[in-house]
Amino acid sequence: MERHGALKGEISILERQIFDFLGYQWAPILTNFVHIIIVILGLFGTVQFRPRYVTGYAVWLVLWMTWNVFIICFYLEVGDLSKDSDLIMTFNISMHRSWWMENGPGCRVTPVTPPPSWAPEDHRYISIAGCLLEYQYVEVAHSSLQILLALVGFIYACYVVKLISEEEDSFDFIGGFDSYGYQGPQKTSHLQLQPMYMAK
């Protein structure tokens, strides 16, 4: 069950990674990449019964949920956050915005000519109209889905760690991993070995 939930989360994060790449959103791209790696480690820990890996996965999911809450606050411009800031999503490397800004459902993009004098020469200046759903709400929906999947994953990870711990405890009870209580079979010999001398 844990594996199926993680697989669904993996597919949804790959979809999100593609659209973040298309929008040159460098901070989400890096965070998504780390998430993919840790999900793989969490799956490995589940299959191999490694509670440390699964615990690390659960801790990461808390951070992942926090990141997605921040993304929601960023796009909804909670407090002093502004969705037009270049610093947070693109590290001030580019002026790109979310891919959904121009490619959202129903959006019509019209180039503005001539561009204003302040617009960079290597960028086009456009007008966007007719969107059925504004891009910030698409991003909020993506982050909300990630929070939901991470919450399910966190619950499953805690359940898996509990199961692994119980199995280890029951195995300890019968002397499986109990290093101080378990001693291997002792080799005993009833024969006394005596040196042999050959007569010449």
CSV table of C-alpha atoms in Angstrom, one decimal:
chain,number,residue,atom,x,y,z
A,1,MET,CA,0.0,0.0,0.0
A,2,GLU,CA,2.8,2.4,0.9
A,3,ARG,CA,4.4,1.6,-2.5
A,4,HIS,CA,1.2,2.4,-4.4
A,5,GLY,CA,0.8,5.8,-2.6
A,6,ALA,CA,4.5,6.7,-3.2
A,7,LEU,CA,4.1,5.8,-6.8
A,8,LYS,CA,1.1,8.1,-7.2
A,9,GLY,CA,3.1,10.8,-5.5
A,10,GLU,CA,6.1,10.2,-7.8
A,11,ILE,CA,3.9,10.5,-10.9
A,12,SER,CA,2.4,13.7,-9.7
A,13,ILE,CA,5.8,15.2,-8.8
A,14,LEU,CA,7.2,14.3,-12.2
A,15,GLU,CA,4.3,16.1,-13.8
A,16,ARG,CA,5.0,19.1,-11.6
A,17,GLN,CA,8.7,19.0,-12.4
A,18,ILE,CA,8.0,19.1,-16.1
A,19,PHE,CA,5.9,22.2,-15.8
A,20,ASP,CA,8.4,23.9,-13.5
A,21,PHE,CA,11.2,23.2,-16.1
A,22,LEU,CA,9.0,24.7,-18.8
A,23,GLY,CA,8.6,27.8,-16.6
A,24,TYR,CA,12.3,28.0,-15.5
A,25,GLN,CA,11.2,27.9,-11.9
A,26,TRP,CA,14.6,26.9,-10.4
A,27,ALA,CA,13.8,26.8,-6.7
A,28,PRO,CA,10.8,24.3,-7.3
A,29,ILE,CA,12.9,22.3,-9.8
A,30,LEU,CA,15.7,21.7,-7.2
A,31,THR,CA,13.2,21.0,-4.4
A,32,ASN,CA,11.2,18.6,-6.6
A,33,PHE,CA,14.5,16.8,-7.5
A,34,VAL,CA,15.4,16.3,-3.9
A,35,HIS,CA,11.8,15.1,-3.2
A,36,ILE,CA,12.1,12.5,-6.0
A,37,ILE,CA,15.4,11.2,-4.6
A,38,ILE,CA,14.0,10.9,-1.1
A,39,VAL,CA,10.8,9.2,-2.2
A,40,ILE,CA,13.0,6.6,-3.9
A,41,LEU,CA,15.0,6.1,-0.7
A,42,GLY,CA,11.8,5.8,1.2
A,43,LEU,CA,10.6,3.1,-1.1
A,44,PHE,CA,13.9,1.3,-0.8
A,45,GLY,CA,13.6,1.5,3.0
A,46,THR,CA,10.1,0.0,2.9
A,47,VAL,CA,11.1,-2.9,0.6
A,48,GLN,CA,14.3,-3.6,2.5
A,49,PHE,CA,12.8,-3.1,6.0
A,50,ARG,CA,15.2,-0.2,6.8
A,51,PRO,CA,13.4,1.9,9.4
A,52,ARG,CA,16.0,4.7,9.2
A,53,TYR,CA,15.3,5.3,5.6
A,54,VAL,CA,11.5,5.3,6.2
A,55,THR,CA,11.9,7.7,9.2
A,56,GLY,CA,14.1,10.0,7.0
A,57,TYR,CA,11.4,9.9,4.4
A,58,ALA,CA,8.7,10.8,7.0
A,59,VAL,CA,10.8,13.7,8.3
A,60,TRP,CA,11.3,15.0,4.7
A,61,LEU,CA,7.5,14.8,4.1
A,62,VAL,CA,7.0,17.3,6.9
A,63,LEU,CA,9.5,19.7,5.2
A,64,TRP,CA,7.9,19.0,1.9
A,65,MET,CA,4.4,19.9,3.3
A,66,THR,CA,6.0,23.1,4.7
A,67,TRP,CA,7.5,24.0,1.3
A,68,ASN,CA,4.1,23.5,-0.4
A,69,VAL,CA,2.3,25.7,2.2
A,70,PHE,CA,4.9,28.4,1.5
A,71,ILE,CA,4.2,28.0,-2.3
A,72,ILE,CA,0.5,28.4,-1.6
A,73,CYS,CA,1.2,31.5,0.5
A,74,PHE,CA,3.6,32.9,-2.2
A,75,TYR,CA,1.1,32.6,-5.1
A,76,LEU,CA,-1.8,33.9,-2.9
A,77,GLU,CA,0.5,36.8,-1.8
A,78,VAL,CA,0.0,36.2,1.9
A,79,GLY,CA,1.7,38.9,4.0
A,80,ASP,CA,4.6,40.6,2.2
A,81,LEU,CA,5.1,37.8,-0.4
A,82,SER,CA,4.6,38.7,-4.0
A,83,LYS,CA,4.1,36.3,-6.9
A,84,ASP,CA,5.9,38.7,-9.2
A,85,SER,CA,9.2,38.4,-7.2
A,86,ASP,CA,12.0,37.0,-9.3
A,87,LEU,CA,14.2,36.2,-6.3
A,88,ILE,CA,12.3,33.3,-4.8
A,89,MET,CA,11.3,31.1,-7.7
A,90,THR,CA,14.1,31.8,-10.2
A,91,PHE,CA,16.9,33.0,-7.9
A,92,ASN,CA,16.8,36.3,-9.8
A,93,ILE,CA,18.4,34.5,-12.8
A,94,SER,CA,15.5,35.1,-15.2
A,95,MET,CA,12.3,37.0,-15.5
A,96,HIS,CA,10.2,33.9,-16.2
A,97,ARG,CA,7.0,33.1,-14.4
A,98,SER,CA,4.9,30.0,-14.0
A,99,TRP,CA,4.4,28.1,-17.3
A,100,TRP,CA,0.7,28.2,-16.5
A,101,MET,CA,0.7,32.0,-16.8
A,102,GLU,CA,0.7,31.9,-20.6
A,103,ASN,CA,-0.6,28.4,-21.1
A,104,GLY,CA,-3.4,28.1,-18.6
A,105,PRO,CA,-6.9,26.9,-19.7
A,106,GLY,CA,-8.4,29.5,-22.1
A,107,CYS,CA,-5.5,31.9,-21.9
A,108,ARG,CA,-5.0,34.1,-25.0
A,109,VAL,CA,-1.5,35.6,-25.4
A,110,THR,CA,-1.1,38.8,-27.4
A,111,PRO,CA,2.3,40.3,-28.1
A,112,VAL,CA,2.4,44.0,-27.3
A,113,THR,CA,4.1,46.2,-29.9
A,114,PRO,CA,6.0,48.3,-29.5
A,115,PRO,CA,7.3,47.0,-26.2
A,116,PRO,CA,7.8,49.6,-23.4
A,117,SER,CA,11.2,51.2,-23.1
A,118,TRP,CA,12.0,49.4,-19.8
A,119,ALA,CA,11.4,45.9,-21.2
A,120,PRO,CA,14.7,43.9,-21.9
A,121,GLU,CA,15.5,43.5,-25.5
A,122,ASP,CA,15.8,39.7,-25.4
A,123,HIS,CA,12.3,39.3,-23.8
A,124,ARG,CA,8.9,39.7,-25.5
A,125,TYR,CA,6.3,41.8,-23.9
A,126,ILE,CA,2.8,40.2,-23.9
A,127,SER,CA,-0.7,40.7,-22.8
A,128,ILE,CA,-2.7,37.7,-21.4
A,129,ALA,CA,-6.5,37.6,-21.3
A,130,GLY,CA,-9.4,35.2,-21.2
A,131,CYS,CA,-7.9,32.7,-18.7
A,132,LEU,CA,-10.6,30.4,-17.2
A,133,LEU,CA,-8.3,29.8,-14.2
A,134,GLU,CA,-5.5,32.2,-13.3
A,135,TYR,CA,-2.1,30.6,-13.1
A,136,GLN,CA,-1.6,31.2,-9.4
A,137,TYR,CA,-4.7,29.1,-8.6
A,138,VAL,CA,-3.3,26.2,-10.8
A,139,GLU,CA,0.0,26.4,-8.8
A,140,VAL,CA,-2.0,26.5,-5.5
A,141,ALA,CA,-4.0,23.4,-6.7
A,142,HIS,CA,-0.7,21.6,-7.5
A,143,SER,CA,0.7,22.4,-4.1
A,144,SER,CA,-2.5,21.4,-2.3
A,145,LEU,CA,-2.4,18.0,-4.1
A,146,GLN,CA,1.2,17.6,-2.9
A,147,ILE,CA,0.3,18.4,0.7
A,148,LEU,CA,-2.5,15.8,0.5
A,149,LEU,CA,-0.3,13.1,-1.0
A,150,ALA,CA,2.5,13.9,1.5
A,151,LEU,CA,0.1,13.7,4.4
A,152,VAL,CA,-1.0,10.2,3.2
A,153,GLY,CA,2.6,9.2,2.7
A,154,PHE,CA,3.5,10.5,6.2
A,155,ILE,CA,0.8,8.3,7.8
A,156,TYR,CA,1.9,5.3,5.8
A,157,ALA,CA,5.6,5.9,6.7
A,158,CYS,CA,4.7,6.0,10.4
A,159,TYR,CA,2.7,2.8,10.0
A,160,VAL,CA,5.6,1.1,8.2
A,161,VAL,CA,8.1,2.1,10.9
A,162,LYS,CA,5.8,0.8,13.6
A,163,LEU,CA,5.4,-2.5,11.7
A,164,ILE,CA,9.1,-2.9,11.2
A,165,SER,CA,9.8,-2.1,14.9
A,166,GLU,CA,7.2,-4.6,16.1
A,167,GLU,CA,8.7,-7.3,13.8
A,168,GLU,CA,12.2,-6.5,15.2
A,169,ASP,CA,10.9,-6.6,18.8
A,170,SER,CA,9.2,-10.0,18.2
A,171,PHE,CA,12.3,-11.3,16.6
A,172,ASP,CA,14.4,-10.1,19.6
A,173,PHE,CA,12.0,-11.9,21.9
A,174,ILE,CA,13.0,-15.3,20.4
A,175,GLY,CA,16.6,-14.4,20.3
A,176,GLY,CA,16.9,-13.2,16.7
A,177,PHE,CA,18.8,-9.9,17.0
A,178,ASP,CA,19.5,-10.1,20.7
A,179,SER,CA,23.3,-10.0,20.6
A,180,TYR,CA,23.8,-10.2,24.3
A,181,GLY,CA,21.3,-13.0,24.9
A,182,TYR,CA,22.0,-15.1,21.9
A,183,GLN,CA,25.1,-17.3,21.7
A,184,GLY,CA,25.9,-19.5,18.8
A,185,PRO,CA,26.3,-23.3,19.2
A,186,GLN,CA,29.5,-24.1,21.0
A,187,LYS,CA,31.7,-26.7,19.5
A,188,THR,CA,32.6,-29.2,22.1
A,189,SER,CA,34.9,-32.1,21.7
A,190,HIS,CA,35.0,-35.2,24.0
A,191,LEU,CA,38.3,-36.2,22.5
A,192,GLN,CA,41.5,-34.9,23.9
A,193,LEU,CA,44.0,-34.3,21.2
A,194,GLN,CA,47.4,-35.6,22.1
A,195,PRO,CA,50.6,-35.0,20.1
A,196,MET,CA,51.8,-38.1,18.2
A,197,TYR,CA,55.4,-39.1,18.1
A,198,MET,CA,56.7,-41.3,15.3
A,199,ALA,CA,59.3,-43.9,16.3
A,200,LYS,CA,62.3,-44.1,14.0
